[in-house]
PDB file of C-alpha atoms in Angstrom:
ATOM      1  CA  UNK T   1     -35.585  74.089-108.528  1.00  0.00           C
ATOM      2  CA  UNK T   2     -38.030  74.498-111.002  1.00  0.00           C
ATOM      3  CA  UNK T   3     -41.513  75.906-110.343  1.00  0.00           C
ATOM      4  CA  UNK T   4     -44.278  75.620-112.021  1.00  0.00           C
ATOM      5  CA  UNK T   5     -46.471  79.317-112.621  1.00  0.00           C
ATOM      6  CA  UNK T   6     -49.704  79.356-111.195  1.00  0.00           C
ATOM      7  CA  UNK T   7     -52.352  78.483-113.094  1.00  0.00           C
ATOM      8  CA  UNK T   8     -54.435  81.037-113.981  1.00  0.00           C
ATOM      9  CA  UNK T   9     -58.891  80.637-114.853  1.00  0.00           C
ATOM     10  CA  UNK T  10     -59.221  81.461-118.699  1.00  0.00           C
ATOM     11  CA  UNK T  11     -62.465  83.011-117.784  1.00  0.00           C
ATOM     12  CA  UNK T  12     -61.035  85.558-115.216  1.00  0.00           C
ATOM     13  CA  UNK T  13     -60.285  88.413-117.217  1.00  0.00           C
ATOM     14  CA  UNK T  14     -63.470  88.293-119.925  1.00  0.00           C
ATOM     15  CA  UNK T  15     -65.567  87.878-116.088  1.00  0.00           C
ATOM     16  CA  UNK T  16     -63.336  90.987-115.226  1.00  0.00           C
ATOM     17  CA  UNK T  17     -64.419  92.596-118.482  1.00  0.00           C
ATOM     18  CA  UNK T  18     -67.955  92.084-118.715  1.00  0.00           C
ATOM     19  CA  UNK T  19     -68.219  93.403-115.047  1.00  0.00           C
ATOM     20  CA  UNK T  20     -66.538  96.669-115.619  1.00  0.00           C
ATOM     21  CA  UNK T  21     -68.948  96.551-118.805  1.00  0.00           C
ATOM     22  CA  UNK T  22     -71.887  96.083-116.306  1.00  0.00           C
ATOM     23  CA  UNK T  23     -70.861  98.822-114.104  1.00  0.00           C
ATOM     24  CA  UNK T  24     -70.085 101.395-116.763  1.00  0.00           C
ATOM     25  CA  UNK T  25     -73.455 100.807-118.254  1.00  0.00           C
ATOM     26  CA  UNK T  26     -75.464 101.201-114.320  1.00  0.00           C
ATOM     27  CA  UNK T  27     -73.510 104.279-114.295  1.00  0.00           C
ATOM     28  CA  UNK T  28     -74.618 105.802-117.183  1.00  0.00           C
ATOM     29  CA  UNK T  29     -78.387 104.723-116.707  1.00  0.00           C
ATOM     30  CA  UNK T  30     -78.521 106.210-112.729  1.00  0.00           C
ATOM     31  CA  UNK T  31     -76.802 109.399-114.049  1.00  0.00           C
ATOM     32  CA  UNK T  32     -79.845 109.969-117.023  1.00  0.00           C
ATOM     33  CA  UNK T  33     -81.857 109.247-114.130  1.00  0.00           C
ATOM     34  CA  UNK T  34     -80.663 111.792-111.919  1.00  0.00           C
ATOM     35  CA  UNK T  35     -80.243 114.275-114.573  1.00  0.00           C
ATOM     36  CA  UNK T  36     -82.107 117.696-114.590  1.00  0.00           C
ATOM     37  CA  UNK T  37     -85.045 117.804-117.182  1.00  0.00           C
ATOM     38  CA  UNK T  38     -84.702 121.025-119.114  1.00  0.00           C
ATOM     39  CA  UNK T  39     -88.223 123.094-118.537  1.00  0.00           C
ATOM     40  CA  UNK T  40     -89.995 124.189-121.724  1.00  0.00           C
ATOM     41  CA  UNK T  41     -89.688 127.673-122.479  1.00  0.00           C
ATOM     42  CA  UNK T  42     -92.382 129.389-122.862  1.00  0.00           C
ATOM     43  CA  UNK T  43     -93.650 131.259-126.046  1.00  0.00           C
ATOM     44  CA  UNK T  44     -94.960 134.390-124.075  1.00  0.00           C
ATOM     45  CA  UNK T  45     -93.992 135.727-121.170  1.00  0.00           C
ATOM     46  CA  UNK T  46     -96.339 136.776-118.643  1.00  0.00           C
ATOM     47  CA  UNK T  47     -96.827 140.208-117.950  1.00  0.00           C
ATOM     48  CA  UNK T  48     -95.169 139.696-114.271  1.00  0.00           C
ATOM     49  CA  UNK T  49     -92.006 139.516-115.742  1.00  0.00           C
ATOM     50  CA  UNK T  50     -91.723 143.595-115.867  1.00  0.00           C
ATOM     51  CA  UNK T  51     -88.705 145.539-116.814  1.00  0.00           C
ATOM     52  CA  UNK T  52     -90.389 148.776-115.735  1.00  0.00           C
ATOM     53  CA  UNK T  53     -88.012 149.252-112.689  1.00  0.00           C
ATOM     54  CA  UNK T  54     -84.955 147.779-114.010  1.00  0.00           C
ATOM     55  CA  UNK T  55     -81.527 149.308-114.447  1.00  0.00           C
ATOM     56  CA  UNK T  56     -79.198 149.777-117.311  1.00  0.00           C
ATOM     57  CA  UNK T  57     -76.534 147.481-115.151  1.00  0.00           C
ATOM     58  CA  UNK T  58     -79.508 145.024-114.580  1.00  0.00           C
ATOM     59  CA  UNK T  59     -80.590 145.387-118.312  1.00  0.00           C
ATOM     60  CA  UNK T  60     -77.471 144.687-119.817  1.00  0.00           C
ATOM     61  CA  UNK T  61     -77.936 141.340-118.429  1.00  0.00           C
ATOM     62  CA  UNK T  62     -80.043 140.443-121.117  1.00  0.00           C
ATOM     63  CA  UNK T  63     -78.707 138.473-124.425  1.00  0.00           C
ATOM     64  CA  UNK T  64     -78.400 141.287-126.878  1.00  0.00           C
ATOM     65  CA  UNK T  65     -78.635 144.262-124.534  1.00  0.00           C
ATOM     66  CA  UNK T  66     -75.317 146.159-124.478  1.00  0.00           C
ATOM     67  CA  UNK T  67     -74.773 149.465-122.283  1.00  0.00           C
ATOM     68  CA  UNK T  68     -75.854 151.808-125.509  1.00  0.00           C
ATOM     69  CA  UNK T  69     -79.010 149.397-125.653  1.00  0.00           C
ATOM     70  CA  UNK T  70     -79.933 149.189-121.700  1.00  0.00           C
ATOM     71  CA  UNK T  71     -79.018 153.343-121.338  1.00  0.00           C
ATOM     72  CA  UNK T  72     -81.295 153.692-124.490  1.00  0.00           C
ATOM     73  CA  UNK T  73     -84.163 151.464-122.883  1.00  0.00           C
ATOM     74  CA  UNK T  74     -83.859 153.355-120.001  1.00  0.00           C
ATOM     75  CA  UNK T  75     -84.416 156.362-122.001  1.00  0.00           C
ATOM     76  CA  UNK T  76     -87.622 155.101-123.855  1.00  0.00           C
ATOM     77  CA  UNK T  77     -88.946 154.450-120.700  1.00  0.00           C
ATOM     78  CA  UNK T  78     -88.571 157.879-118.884  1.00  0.00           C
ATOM     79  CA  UNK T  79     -89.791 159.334-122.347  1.00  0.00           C
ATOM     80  CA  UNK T  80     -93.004 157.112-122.417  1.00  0.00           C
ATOM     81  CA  UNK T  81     -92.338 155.457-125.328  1.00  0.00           C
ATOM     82  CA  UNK T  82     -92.100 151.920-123.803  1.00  0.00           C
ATOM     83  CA  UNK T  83     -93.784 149.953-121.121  1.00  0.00           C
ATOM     84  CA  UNK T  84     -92.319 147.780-118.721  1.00  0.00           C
ATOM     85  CA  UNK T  85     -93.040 144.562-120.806  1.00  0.00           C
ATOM     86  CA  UNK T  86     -90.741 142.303-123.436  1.00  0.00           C
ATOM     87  CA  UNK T  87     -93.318 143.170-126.067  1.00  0.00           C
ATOM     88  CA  UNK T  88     -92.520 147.413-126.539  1.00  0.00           C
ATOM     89  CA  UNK T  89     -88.491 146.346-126.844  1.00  0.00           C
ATOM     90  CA  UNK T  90     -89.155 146.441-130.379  1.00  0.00           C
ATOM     91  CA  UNK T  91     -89.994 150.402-130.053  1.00  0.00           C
ATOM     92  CA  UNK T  92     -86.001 151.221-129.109  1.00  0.00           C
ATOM     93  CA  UNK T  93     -83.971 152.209-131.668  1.00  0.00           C
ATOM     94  CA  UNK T  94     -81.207 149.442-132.463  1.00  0.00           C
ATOM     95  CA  UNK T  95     -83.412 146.442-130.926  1.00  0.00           C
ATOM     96  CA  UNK T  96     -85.376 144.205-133.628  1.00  0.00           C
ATOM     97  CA  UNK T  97     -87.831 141.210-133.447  1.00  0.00           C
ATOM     98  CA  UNK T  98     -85.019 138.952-132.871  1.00  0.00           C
ATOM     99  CA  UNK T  99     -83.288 140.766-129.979  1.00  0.00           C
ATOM    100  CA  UNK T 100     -87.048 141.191-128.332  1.00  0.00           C
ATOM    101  CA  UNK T 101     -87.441 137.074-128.965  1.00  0.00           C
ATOM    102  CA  UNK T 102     -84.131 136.608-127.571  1.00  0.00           C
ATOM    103  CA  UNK T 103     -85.101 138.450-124.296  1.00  0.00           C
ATOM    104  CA  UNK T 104     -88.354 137.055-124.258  1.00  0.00           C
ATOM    105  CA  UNK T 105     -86.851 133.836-123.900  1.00  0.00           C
ATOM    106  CA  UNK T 106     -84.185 134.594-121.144  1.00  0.00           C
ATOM    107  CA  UNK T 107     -87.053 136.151-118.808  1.00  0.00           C
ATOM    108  CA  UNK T 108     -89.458 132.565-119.431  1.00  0.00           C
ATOM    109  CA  UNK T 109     -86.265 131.106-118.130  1.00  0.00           C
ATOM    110  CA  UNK T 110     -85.811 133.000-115.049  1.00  0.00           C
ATOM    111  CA  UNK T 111     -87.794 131.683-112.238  1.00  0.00           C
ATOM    112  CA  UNK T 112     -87.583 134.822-109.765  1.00  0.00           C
ATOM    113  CA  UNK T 113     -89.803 136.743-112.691  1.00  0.00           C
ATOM    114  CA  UNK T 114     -92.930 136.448-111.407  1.00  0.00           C
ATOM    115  CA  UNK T 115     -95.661 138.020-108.783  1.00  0.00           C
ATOM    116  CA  UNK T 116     -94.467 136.156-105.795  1.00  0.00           C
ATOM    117  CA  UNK T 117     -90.417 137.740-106.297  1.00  0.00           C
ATOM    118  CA  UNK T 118     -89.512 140.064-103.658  1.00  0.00           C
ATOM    119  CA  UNK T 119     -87.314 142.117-105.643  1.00  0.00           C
ATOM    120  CA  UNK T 120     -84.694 141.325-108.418  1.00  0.00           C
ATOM    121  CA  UNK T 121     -81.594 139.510-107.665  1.00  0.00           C
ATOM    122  CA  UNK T 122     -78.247 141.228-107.887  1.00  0.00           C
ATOM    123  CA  UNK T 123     -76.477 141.278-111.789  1.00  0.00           C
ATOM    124  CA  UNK T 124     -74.144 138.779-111.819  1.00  0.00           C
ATOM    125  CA  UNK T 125     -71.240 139.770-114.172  1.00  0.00           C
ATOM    126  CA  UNK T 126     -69.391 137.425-116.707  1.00  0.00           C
TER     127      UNK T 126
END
């Protein structure tokens, strides 16, 4: 017996393709739509985000801030030669402008630095 193959619609598989186009595309719009907006930084940090009562372990948190840095920091401050703001970094031996930017930055970032946090949060290691 011979059979014939079933006929197939020509226009099946570019339908099939321009769906799958479709879909990939609503995808990719509802997923900018749902993604986070990055928060400006801000150029200066207010003076509630103080590093007067932070440790070397909580210090060393920091970009740039090794254990020699955060143990020397730690120093300044019992010495008096530093306050608890981003600003008198530069007065440590071994930190520079850029360090003092870099940290500057990182504590604009953090939302828990300001007058309303109850305390610091716990160091998280890498």
């Amino acid at each position: 017996m011979d059979t014939a193959p079933p006929s197939r619609d020509p226009t099946a598989p570019t339908a099939a393709f321009l769906a799958g186009i479709v879909g990939i595309l609503g995808l990719a719009l509802a997923l900018e739509r749902l993604a986070a907006r990055p928060e400006p930084v801000a150029e200066r940090v207010e003076p509630d985000a103080d590093l007067t009562h932070w440790s070397a372990r909580e210090l060393r948190a920091l970009p740039g801030l090794g254990e020699k840095r955060a143990v020397e920091i730690v120093r300044a401050r019992w010495d008096g030669r530093i306050t608890g703001d981003a600003e008198s970094l530069d007065r440590v031996e071994g930190i520079g402008p850029e360090t003092v930017a870099r940290v500057r930055t990182e504590l604009a970032r953090r939302p828990w630095c300001s007058p309303y946090a109850a305390r610091i949060p716990p160091v998280i290691e890498p």
